[in-house]
mmCIF file of C-alpha atoms in Angstrom:
data_model
loop_
_atom_site.group_PDB
_atom_site.id
_atom_site.type_symbol
_atom_site.label_atom_id
_atom_site.label_comp_id
_atom_site.label_asym_id
_atom_site.label_seq_id
_atom_site.Cartn_x
_atom_site.Cartn_y
_atom_site.Cartn_z
ATOM 1 C CA MET A 1 45.517 -174.414 190.005
ATOM 2 C CA LYS A 2 46.407 -177.862 191.821
ATOM 3 C CA ARG A 3 47.148 -180.614 189.930
ATOM 4 C CA ARG A 4 46.698 -184.186 191.014
ATOM 5 C CA GLY A 5 49.171 -187.268 191.140
ATOM 6 C CA ASN A 6 49.629 -191.010 191.999
ATOM 7 C CA LEU A 7 46.197 -191.335 190.767
ATOM 8 C CA TYR A 8 47.048 -194.737 188.766
ATOM 9 C CA PRO A 9 47.237 -197.343 191.499
ATOM 10 C CA GLN A 10 43.924 -196.473 192.725
ATOM 11 C CA ILE A 11 42.419 -197.066 189.128
ATOM 12 C CA ILE A 12 44.183 -200.356 188.503
ATOM 13 C CA GLU A 13 43.256 -201.767 191.941
ATOM 14 C CA PHE A 14 41.520 -204.882 191.756
ATOM 15 C CA ALA A 15 38.627 -203.387 194.310
ATOM 16 C CA ASN A 16 38.099 -200.796 191.767
ATOM 17 C CA LEU A 17 38.187 -202.676 188.722
ATOM 18 C CA LEU A 18 35.623 -205.085 190.485
ATOM 19 C CA SER A 19 33.347 -202.104 190.979
ATOM 20 C CA ALA A 20 33.808 -200.820 187.534
ATOM 21 C CA ALA A 21 32.599 -204.296 186.164
ATOM 22 C CA ARG A 22 29.594 -204.017 188.240
ATOM 23 C CA GLN A 23 28.590 -200.399 186.796
ATOM 24 C CA ALA A 24 29.233 -201.168 183.278
ATOM 25 C CA GLN A 25 26.858 -204.225 183.547
ATOM 26 C CA ARG A 26 24.008 -202.032 184.717
ATOM 27 C CA GLY A 27 20.855 -202.897 182.541
ATOM 28 C CA LYS A 28 23.046 -205.145 180.088
ATOM 29 C CA ARG A 29 23.634 -208.284 182.681
ATOM 30 C CA PHE A 30 22.019 -210.712 180.293
ATOM 31 C CA ARG A 31 23.789 -209.641 176.876
ATOM 32 C CA ASP A 32 26.200 -212.449 175.710
ATOM 33 C CA ASN A 33 29.592 -210.336 175.978
ATOM 34 C CA VAL A 34 28.725 -209.516 179.701
ATOM 35 C CA LEU A 35 27.566 -212.874 180.480
ATOM 36 C CA ASP A 36 30.998 -214.175 178.963
ATOM 37 C CA PHE A 37 32.584 -211.668 180.713
ATOM 38 C CA ASN A 38 31.156 -212.375 183.991
ATOM 39 C CA TYR A 39 31.559 -216.250 183.605
ATOM 40 C CA HIS A 40 35.419 -215.671 184.103
ATOM 41 C CA LEU A 41 35.095 -212.469 185.849
ATOM 42 C CA GLU A 42 38.155 -212.759 188.017
ATOM 43 C CA THR A 43 40.276 -214.298 185.449
ATOM 44 C CA GLU A 44 39.172 -211.210 183.020
ATOM 45 C CA LEU A 45 39.768 -208.819 185.809
ATOM 46 C CA ILE A 46 43.389 -210.053 186.498
ATOM 47 C CA ASN A 47 44.316 -210.189 182.759
ATOM 48 C CA LEU A 48 42.799 -206.523 182.624
ATOM 49 C CA GLN A 49 44.700 -205.153 185.667
ATOM 50 C CA LYS A 50 47.871 -206.885 184.489
ATOM 51 C CA GLU A 51 47.804 -205.161 180.985
ATOM 52 C CA LEU A 52 47.143 -201.823 182.707
ATOM 53 C CA THR A 53 50.120 -202.263 185.013
ATOM 54 C CA ASN A 54 52.268 -203.251 181.944
ATOM 55 C CA LYS A 55 50.580 -200.438 179.764
ATOM 56 C CA THR A 56 50.047 -203.168 177.065
ATOM 57 C CA TYR A 57 46.409 -202.254 177.446
ATOM 58 C CA GLN A 58 44.912 -201.317 173.855
ATOM 59 C CA PRO A 59 40.927 -200.690 173.349
ATOM 60 C CA GLY A 60 39.095 -202.954 171.099
ATOM 61 C CA ASN A 61 37.506 -201.752 167.875
ATOM 62 C CA TYR A 62 34.079 -199.853 168.054
ATOM 63 C CA ARG A 63 30.548 -201.234 166.990
ATOM 64 C CA THR A 64 28.620 -198.363 165.249
ATOM 65 C CA PHE A 65 25.433 -197.402 164.645
ATOM 66 C CA HIS A 66 23.276 -194.547 163.566
ATOM 67 C CA LEU A 67 20.424 -193.281 166.210
ATOM 68 C CA THR A 68 17.769 -191.848 164.211
ATOM 69 C CA GLY A 69 15.520 -189.054 165.966
ATOM 70 C CA LEU A 70 15.284 -185.211 165.483
ATOM 71 C CA LYS A 71 18.936 -185.905 164.075
ATOM 72 C CA SER A 72 21.195 -188.732 163.171
ATOM 73 C CA ARG A 73 23.893 -189.327 165.226
ATOM 74 C CA LEU A 74 26.669 -191.942 165.102
ATOM 75 C CA ILE A 75 26.725 -194.010 168.350
ATOM 76 C CA SER A 76 29.799 -196.012 169.110
ATOM 77 C CA ALA A 77 29.807 -199.013 171.479
ATOM 78 C CA ALA A 78 32.899 -200.033 172.782
ATOM 79 C CA PRO A 79 33.963 -203.919 173.837
ATOM 80 C CA TYR A 80 32.641 -204.725 177.191
ATOM 81 C CA ARG A 81 36.183 -204.706 178.563
ATOM 82 C CA ASP A 82 36.954 -201.351 177.683
ATOM 83 C CA ARG A 83 33.778 -199.899 179.344
ATOM 84 C CA VAL A 84 34.976 -201.492 182.330
ATOM 85 C CA VAL A 85 38.295 -199.443 181.859
ATOM 86 C CA HIS A 86 36.231 -196.534 181.299
ATOM 87 C CA HIS A 87 34.260 -197.126 184.769
ATOM 88 C CA ALA A 88 37.530 -197.660 186.661
ATOM 89 C CA LEU A 89 39.090 -194.617 185.587
ATOM 90 C CA CYS A 90 36.027 -192.356 186.065
ATOM 91 C CA ASN A 91 35.565 -193.589 189.563
ATOM 92 C CA ILE A 92 38.950 -191.897 190.531
ATOM 93 C CA ILE A 93 38.865 -188.872 188.127
ATOM 94 C CA VAL A 94 35.531 -187.546 188.610
ATOM 95 C CA PRO A 95 35.433 -186.365 191.821
ATOM 96 C CA ILE A 96 38.725 -184.129 190.988
ATOM 97 C CA PHE A 97 36.995 -182.681 188.041
ATOM 98 C CA GLU A 98 33.372 -182.422 189.413
ATOM 99 C CA SER A 99 34.090 -179.804 192.263
ATOM 100 C CA THR A 100 35.216 -177.288 189.242
ATOM 101 C CA PHE A 101 32.185 -177.456 187.382
ATOM 102 C CA ILE A 102 29.381 -174.940 187.947
ATOM 103 C CA GLN A 103 26.079 -175.701 189.227
ATOM 104 C CA ASP A 104 24.181 -175.107 186.138
ATOM 105 C CA SER A 105 26.015 -177.697 183.864
ATOM 106 C CA TYR A 106 23.686 -180.754 183.852
ATOM 107 C CA ALA A 107 24.574 -183.173 181.805
ATOM 108 C CA ASN A 108 26.184 -186.583 182.674
ATOM 109 C CA ARG A 109 26.307 -185.812 186.298
ATOM 110 C CA VAL A 110 25.022 -187.532 189.173
ATOM 111 C CA GLY A 111 22.035 -185.713 190.867
ATOM 112 C CA PHE A 112 21.578 -183.412 188.103
ATOM 113 C CA GLY A 113 19.842 -184.387 184.560
ATOM 114 C CA THR A 114 17.342 -183.276 182.095
ATOM 115 C CA HIS A 115 14.572 -182.588 184.640
ATOM 116 C CA ARG A 116 16.410 -180.446 187.145
ATOM 117 C CA ALA A 117 17.875 -178.587 184.023
ATOM 118 C CA LEU A 118 14.488 -177.971 182.614
ATOM 119 C CA LYS A 119 13.106 -176.916 185.930
ATOM 120 C CA ARG A 120 15.860 -174.345 186.050
ATOM 121 C CA PHE A 121 15.626 -172.896 182.548
ATOM 122 C CA THR A 122 11.726 -172.867 183.317
ATOM 123 C CA HIS A 123 12.281 -170.634 186.324
ATOM 124 C CA PHE A 124 14.909 -168.369 184.275
ATOM 125 C CA ALA A 125 12.774 -168.255 181.331
ATOM 126 C CA ARG A 126 9.604 -167.173 183.488
ATOM 127 C CA ASN A 127 11.611 -164.491 184.941
ATOM 128 C CA SER A 128 13.373 -162.789 181.781
ATOM 129 C CA ARG A 129 12.250 -161.134 178.983
ATOM 130 C CA TYR A 130 15.118 -162.564 176.476
ATOM 131 C CA VAL A 131 16.587 -165.411 175.931
ATOM 132 C CA LEU A 132 19.792 -166.414 174.123
ATOM 133 C CA GLN A 133 19.930 -170.116 172.767
ATOM 134 C CA CYS A 134 22.914 -171.502 171.211
ATOM 135 C CA ASP A 135 23.649 -175.082 169.790
ATOM 136 C CA ILE A 136 27.489 -176.137 169.368
ATOM 137 C CA ARG A 137 27.486 -177.200 165.533
ATOM 138 C CA LYS A 138 28.479 -181.064 165.334
ATOM 139 C CA TYR A 139 29.649 -180.899 168.946
ATOM 140 C CA PHE A 140 31.121 -184.395 169.644
ATOM 141 C CA PRO A 141 32.785 -184.686 166.229
ATOM 142 C CA SER A 142 34.321 -181.219 166.555
ATOM 143 C CA ILE A 143 36.233 -182.164 169.757
ATOM 144 C CA ASP A 144 39.912 -181.573 169.271
ATOM 145 C CA HIS A 145 42.061 -183.904 170.857
ATOM 146 C CA ILE A 146 45.253 -181.135 171.640
ATOM 147 C CA VAL A 147 42.601 -178.869 173.400
ATOM 148 C CA LEU A 148 41.262 -181.764 175.226
ATOM 149 C CA LYS A 149 44.681 -183.288 176.391
ATOM 150 C CA GLU A 150 45.757 -179.639 177.424
ATOM 151 C CA LEU A 151 42.539 -179.203 179.481
ATOM 152 C CA ILE A 152 42.890 -182.636 181.281
ATOM 153 C CA ARG A 153 46.595 -181.518 182.221
ATOM 154 C CA ARG A 154 45.711 -178.641 184.052
ATOM 155 C CA LYS A 155 44.410 -180.754 186.959
ATOM 156 C CA ILE A 156 45.992 -184.383 186.622
ATOM 157 C CA LYS A 157 49.840 -184.575 186.467
ATOM 158 C CA CYS A 158 49.994 -188.335 186.878
ATOM 159 C CA THR A 159 52.133 -189.791 184.251
ATOM 160 C CA ASP A 160 50.406 -193.150 183.977
ATOM 161 C CA THR A 161 46.670 -191.906 184.415
ATOM 162 C CA LEU A 162 47.671 -189.410 181.601
ATOM 163 C CA TRP A 163 48.905 -192.609 179.245
ATOM 164 C CA LEU A 164 45.350 -194.336 179.900
ATOM 165 C CA ILE A 165 43.698 -191.162 179.071
ATOM 166 C CA ASP A 166 45.562 -190.470 176.106
ATOM 167 C CA THR A 167 45.049 -194.055 174.736
ATOM 168 C CA ILE A 168 41.510 -193.925 175.264
ATOM 169 C CA ILE A 169 41.083 -190.593 173.633
ATOM 170 C CA ASP A 170 43.793 -191.415 170.872
ATOM 171 C CA ASN A 171 41.516 -194.910 169.974
ATOM 172 C CA SER A 172 38.480 -192.675 169.436
ATOM 173 C CA ASN A 173 37.206 -194.145 165.972
ATOM 174 C CA GLU A 174 36.329 -191.708 163.070
ATOM 175 C CA GLN A 175 33.391 -189.425 163.555
ATOM 176 C CA GLU A 176 31.238 -187.463 161.099
ATOM 177 C CA PRO A 177 33.985 -185.232 159.240
ATOM 178 C CA VAL A 178 33.780 -181.641 160.223
ATOM 179 C CA ILE A 179 36.002 -179.046 158.253
ATOM 180 C CA GLU A 180 36.191 -175.558 160.071
ATOM 181 C CA TYR A 181 38.715 -173.040 159.912
ATOM 182 C CA PHE A 182 39.678 -171.061 162.789
ATOM 183 C CA PRO A 183 42.250 -167.962 163.223
ATOM 184 C CA GLY A 184 45.796 -169.276 162.634
ATOM 185 C CA ASP A 185 44.741 -172.297 160.440
ATOM 186 C CA ASP A 186 46.321 -172.920 157.315
ATOM 187 C CA LEU A 187 44.867 -174.789 154.209
ATOM 188 C CA LEU A 188 45.443 -178.208 155.986
ATOM 189 C CA THR A 189 44.939 -177.662 159.530
ATOM 190 C CA PRO A 190 41.428 -179.324 159.557
ATOM 191 C CA VAL A 191 42.362 -182.467 158.199
ATOM 192 C CA THR A 192 45.497 -182.926 160.173
ATOM 193 C CA ARG A 193 44.529 -181.957 163.621
ATOM 194 C CA ARG A 194 42.730 -185.076 165.197
ATOM 195 C CA ARG A 195 39.182 -184.515 166.332
ATOM 196 C CA GLY A 196 36.148 -186.432 167.812
ATOM 197 C CA LEU A 197 34.745 -188.709 170.519
ATOM 198 C CA PRO A 198 32.597 -191.299 170.225
ATOM 199 C CA ILE A 199 29.210 -190.317 171.682
ATOM 200 C CA GLY A 200 28.619 -193.930 173.435
ATOM 201 C CA ASN A 201 31.862 -193.941 175.689
ATOM 202 C CA LEU A 202 31.129 -192.860 179.442
ATOM 203 C CA THR A 203 34.670 -190.998 179.152
ATOM 204 C CA SER A 204 33.394 -189.001 176.219
ATOM 205 C CA GLN A 205 30.398 -187.915 178.246
ATOM 206 C CA PHE A 206 32.822 -186.807 180.971
ATOM 207 C CA PHE A 207 35.488 -185.619 178.705
ATOM 208 C CA ALA A 208 32.810 -182.993 176.805
ATOM 209 C CA ASN A 209 32.133 -181.862 180.404
ATOM 210 C CA ILE A 210 35.460 -181.063 180.877
ATOM 211 C CA TYR A 211 36.131 -179.415 177.445
ATOM 212 C CA LEU A 212 33.248 -176.818 178.258
ATOM 213 C CA SER A 213 33.911 -176.236 182.200
ATOM 214 C CA GLY A 214 36.237 -173.466 180.958
ATOM 215 C CA PHE A 215 33.501 -171.738 178.849
ATOM 216 C CA ASP A 216 30.898 -172.250 181.681
ATOM 217 C CA HIS A 217 33.169 -170.233 183.920
ATOM 218 C CA PHE A 218 33.954 -167.488 181.277
ATOM 219 C CA VAL A 219 29.974 -167.055 180.669
ATOM 220 C CA LYS A 220 29.551 -166.803 184.484
ATOM 221 C CA GLU A 221 32.418 -164.991 185.670
ATOM 222 C CA GLN A 222 33.356 -162.903 182.996
ATOM 223 C CA LEU A 223 30.454 -161.997 180.880
ATOM 224 C CA LYS A 224 28.476 -161.866 184.349
ATOM 225 C CA ALA A 225 25.390 -163.898 183.187
ATOM 226 C CA LYS A 226 23.344 -164.470 185.976
ATOM 227 C CA LYS A 227 21.050 -166.740 184.147
ATOM 228 C CA TYR A 228 22.782 -169.466 182.422
ATOM 229 C CA VAL A 229 22.120 -173.030 181.787
ATOM 230 C CA ARG A 230 24.168 -175.727 179.689
ATOM 231 C CA TYR A 231 23.254 -179.628 178.951
ATOM 232 C CA VAL A 232 25.657 -180.806 176.500
ATOM 233 C CA ASP A 233 26.303 -178.694 173.378
ATOM 234 C CA ASP A 234 22.750 -176.826 174.087
ATOM 235 C CA PHE A 235 23.206 -173.680 176.499
ATOM 236 C CA ALA A 236 21.024 -170.514 176.984
ATOM 237 C CA LEU A 237 21.790 -167.039 178.516
ATOM 238 C CA LEU A 238 18.736 -165.213 179.954
ATOM 239 C CA SER A 239 18.231 -161.432 180.726
ATOM 240 C CA ASP A 240 15.873 -158.618 180.718
ATOM 241 C CA ASP A 241 18.495 -156.770 178.696
ATOM 242 C CA TRP A 242 18.783 -157.494 175.010
ATOM 243 C CA GLN A 243 21.725 -155.704 173.996
ATOM 244 C CA PHE A 244 23.947 -157.712 176.996
ATOM 245 C CA LEU A 245 22.723 -160.728 175.298
ATOM 246 C CA ALA A 246 23.742 -159.609 171.901
ATOM 247 C CA THR A 247 27.090 -158.597 172.833
ATOM 248 C CA ALA A 248 27.383 -161.754 174.818
ATOM 249 C CA ARG A 249 26.824 -163.761 171.670
ATOM 250 C CA LEU A 250 30.120 -161.978 170.138
ATOM 251 C CA ALA A 251 31.995 -162.912 172.920
ATOM 252 C CA ILE A 252 30.818 -166.618 173.145
ATOM 253 C CA GLU A 253 31.931 -166.957 169.479
ATOM 254 C CA ASN A 254 35.260 -165.816 170.208
ATOM 255 C CA TYR A 255 35.831 -167.750 173.347
ATOM 256 C CA LEU A 256 34.558 -170.909 171.343
ATOM 257 C CA ASN A 257 37.109 -170.223 168.623
ATOM 258 C CA GLN A 258 39.665 -171.084 171.055
ATOM 259 C CA LEU A 259 38.195 -174.493 171.683
ATOM 260 C CA ARG A 260 37.915 -174.944 167.932
ATOM 261 C CA LEU A 261 33.989 -174.855 168.109
ATOM 262 C CA GLN A 262 31.371 -172.764 166.639
ATOM 263 C CA ILE A 263 27.713 -172.535 167.759
ATOM 264 C CA HIS A 264 25.158 -173.510 164.763
ATOM 265 C CA PRO A 265 23.883 -170.363 163.052
ATOM 266 C CA ILE A 266 20.322 -171.153 162.472
ATOM 267 C CA LYS A 267 19.734 -173.004 165.775
ATOM 268 C CA SER A 268 21.450 -170.240 167.868
ATOM 269 C CA GLN A 269 19.139 -167.225 168.418
ATOM 270 C CA LEU A 270 18.057 -164.375 170.481
ATOM 271 C CA PHE A 271 14.302 -163.649 171.179
ATOM 272 C CA ALA A 272 11.616 -162.998 173.282
ATOM 273 C CA THR A 273 10.728 -165.495 176.061
ATOM 274 C CA LYS A 274 7.122 -164.651 175.742
ATOM 275 C CA ILE A 275 7.164 -166.253 172.138
ATOM 276 C CA GLY A 276 8.181 -169.713 173.656
ATOM 277 C CA ALA A 277 11.388 -171.402 174.256
ATOM 278 C CA THR A 278 12.387 -174.815 173.503
ATOM 279 C CA PHE A 279 14.498 -176.619 175.645
ATOM 280 C CA LEU A 280 15.298 -180.745 176.188
ATOM 281 C CA GLY A 281 11.925 -181.639 174.214
ATOM 282 C CA PHE A 282 9.779 -179.121 175.896
ATOM 283 C CA ARG A 283 8.318 -175.816 174.645
ATOM 284 C CA ILE A 284 8.370 -173.383 177.529
ATOM 285 C CA PHE A 285 5.573 -170.336 177.736
ATOM 286 C CA PRO A 286 4.993 -167.594 180.477
ATOM 287 C CA ASP A 287 2.139 -169.885 181.622
ATOM 288 C CA ARG A 288 2.156 -173.599 180.026
ATOM 289 C CA ILE A 289 5.053 -175.999 179.121
ATOM 290 C CA ARG A 290 4.303 -178.323 175.820
ATOM 291 C CA VAL A 291 5.749 -181.295 174.570
ATOM 292 C CA ARG A 292 7.917 -180.039 171.231
ATOM 293 C CA SER A 293 5.850 -181.241 168.388
ATOM 294 C CA SER A 294 8.549 -183.065 166.428
ATOM 295 C CA ASN A 295 9.294 -184.872 169.949
ATOM 296 C CA LEU A 296 5.717 -186.053 170.261
ATOM 297 C CA HIS A 297 5.850 -187.208 166.857
ATOM 298 C CA LEU A 298 8.709 -189.439 167.753
ATOM 299 C CA ALA A 299 7.093 -190.642 170.817
ATOM 300 C CA ARG A 300 4.070 -191.779 169.202
ATOM 301 C CA ARG A 301 6.187 -193.506 166.490
ATOM 302 C CA ARG A 302 7.919 -195.457 169.368
ATOM 303 C CA LEU A 303 4.464 -196.127 171.009
ATOM 304 C CA ARG A 304 3.413 -197.784 167.713
ATOM 305 C CA ARG A 305 6.498 -199.781 167.478
ATOM 306 C CA LEU A 306 6.076 -200.847 170.913
ATOM 307 C CA GLN A 307 2.570 -201.950 170.260
ATOM 308 C CA SER A 308 3.562 -204.132 167.502
ATOM 309 C CA ASP A 309 6.603 -205.676 169.038
ATOM 310 C CA TYR A 310 4.089 -206.313 172.022
ATOM 311 C CA ALA A 311 1.560 -207.945 169.687
ATOM 312 C CA ARG A 312 4.152 -210.090 168.016
ATOM 313 C CA GLY A 313 6.025 -211.204 171.494
ATOM 314 C CA ILE A 314 9.043 -209.778 170.949
ATOM 315 C CA ILE A 315 8.833 -207.960 174.191
ATOM 316 C CA ASP A 316 6.523 -208.830 177.240
ATOM 317 C CA ARG A 317 4.303 -206.837 179.469
ATOM 318 C CA GLU A 318 6.355 -206.077 181.970
ATOM 319 C CA LYS A 319 8.803 -204.411 179.525
ATOM 320 C CA ALA A 320 6.250 -202.304 177.784
ATOM 321 C CA ASN A 321 4.639 -201.041 180.728
ATOM 322 C CA GLN A 322 8.393 -200.040 181.806
ATOM 323 C CA SER A 323 8.789 -198.004 178.623
ATOM 324 C CA ILE A 324 5.334 -196.415 178.726
ATOM 325 C CA GLN A 325 5.943 -195.370 182.627
ATOM 326 C CA SER A 326 9.073 -193.972 181.645
ATOM 327 C CA TRP A 327 7.580 -192.075 178.912
ATOM 328 C CA PHE A 328 4.807 -190.847 181.044
ATOM 329 C CA ALA A 329 7.074 -189.837 183.924
ATOM 330 C CA HIS A 330 8.882 -187.315 181.534
ATOM 331 C CA LEU A 331 5.640 -185.983 180.300
ATOM 332 C CA GLU A 332 4.728 -185.109 183.757
ATOM 333 C CA HIS A 333 7.460 -182.438 183.795
ATOM 334 C CA GLY A 334 5.064 -180.518 181.342
ATOM 335 C CA ASP A 335 1.173 -179.357 180.882
ATOM 336 C CA THR A 336 0.520 -182.512 179.611
ATOM 337 C CA TRP A 337 -2.542 -184.081 181.402
ATOM 338 C CA ARG A 338 -5.068 -184.424 178.484
ATOM 339 C CA LEU A 339 -2.206 -186.024 176.189
ATOM 340 C CA ARG A 340 -1.559 -188.197 178.764
ATOM 341 C CA GLN A 341 -4.979 -189.245 178.872
ATOM 342 C CA GLN A 342 -5.359 -189.570 175.061
ATOM 343 C CA ILE A 343 -2.543 -191.818 175.307
ATOM 344 C CA PHE A 344 -3.697 -193.919 178.229
ATOM 345 C CA THR A 345 -6.878 -194.595 176.339
ATOM 346 C CA SER A 346 -4.968 -195.754 173.571
ATOM 347 C CA LEU A 347 -3.314 -198.586 175.489
ATOM 348 C CA GLU A 348 -6.259 -201.060 175.982
ATOM 349 C CA TRP A 349 -4.003 -203.492 174.016
ATOM 350 C CA LEU A 350 -1.746 -203.545 176.849
ATOM 351 C CA ARG A 351 -4.478 -203.808 179.841
ATOM 352 C CA GLU A 352 -6.213 -206.894 180.758
#
């Protein structure tokens, strides 16, 4: 496997840092920290470039909060200048790894995404008798730093770039504790190995794809799974052969042990597609696609909150409309015409 070197000059080039700053501010231009950074943009970027050149750069502290939904997640927001560095790094190294990813890995990739993944899964489900659906248990908190660094070094040999990558990984803040034992571990192994990546980082999302890229190839090339879809830590294999999927599950568990990962014992199941498979918030049946009940409940709750914020003047009509249109666009990927009509009739508070 060819390893790439001499990448660091491209990463710290001023033009790349400027491009990274523009990328990092998308959707956040009017936040105080972004406005302050942009007010002194040239000075900030020159200082950042000097720190990266001299290797005196050190990431700042994360701001953390819990995102509640179907399950609570710890989200970590890096300081804005660090997010600029993340974009600068990814601008250069993402193309190197992108060519190694399989076509049916859909998360955090330009031109892929949830709706394309849903379409692919639906096609597979409607042409298969059985599905093996798996969820990796506590994926981001479980990503092992040693394993991740070894995987990255298979494609990158630039010492300076590896220093920056290691600095970002090593600065990961403490995530949800995960105590799991794997073959060869002693009593203290789970507490001495550093694990976990902050979900909010661009680099974390990219590293998460690298971490499972070899697994994707294992499923496609060694298990010979013709129908396979993965979105972050949710993946599915589909087939008309029940025994093939049952055997594949055992092989998958063994492979993931090498990455110090485990599939969720309850959420990972093998069943007939005719009873309906849940994927990315939708329930896929042979003749229709429904919104998952729990997702619909959360969406209705958000709608009530949106209505309240609009009535109190916290958000304006344009902002409210943008949120609703975004949700409607998502619902259109299912058989939800009646549901959308019901929601529309409840939005009189937003119309003239």
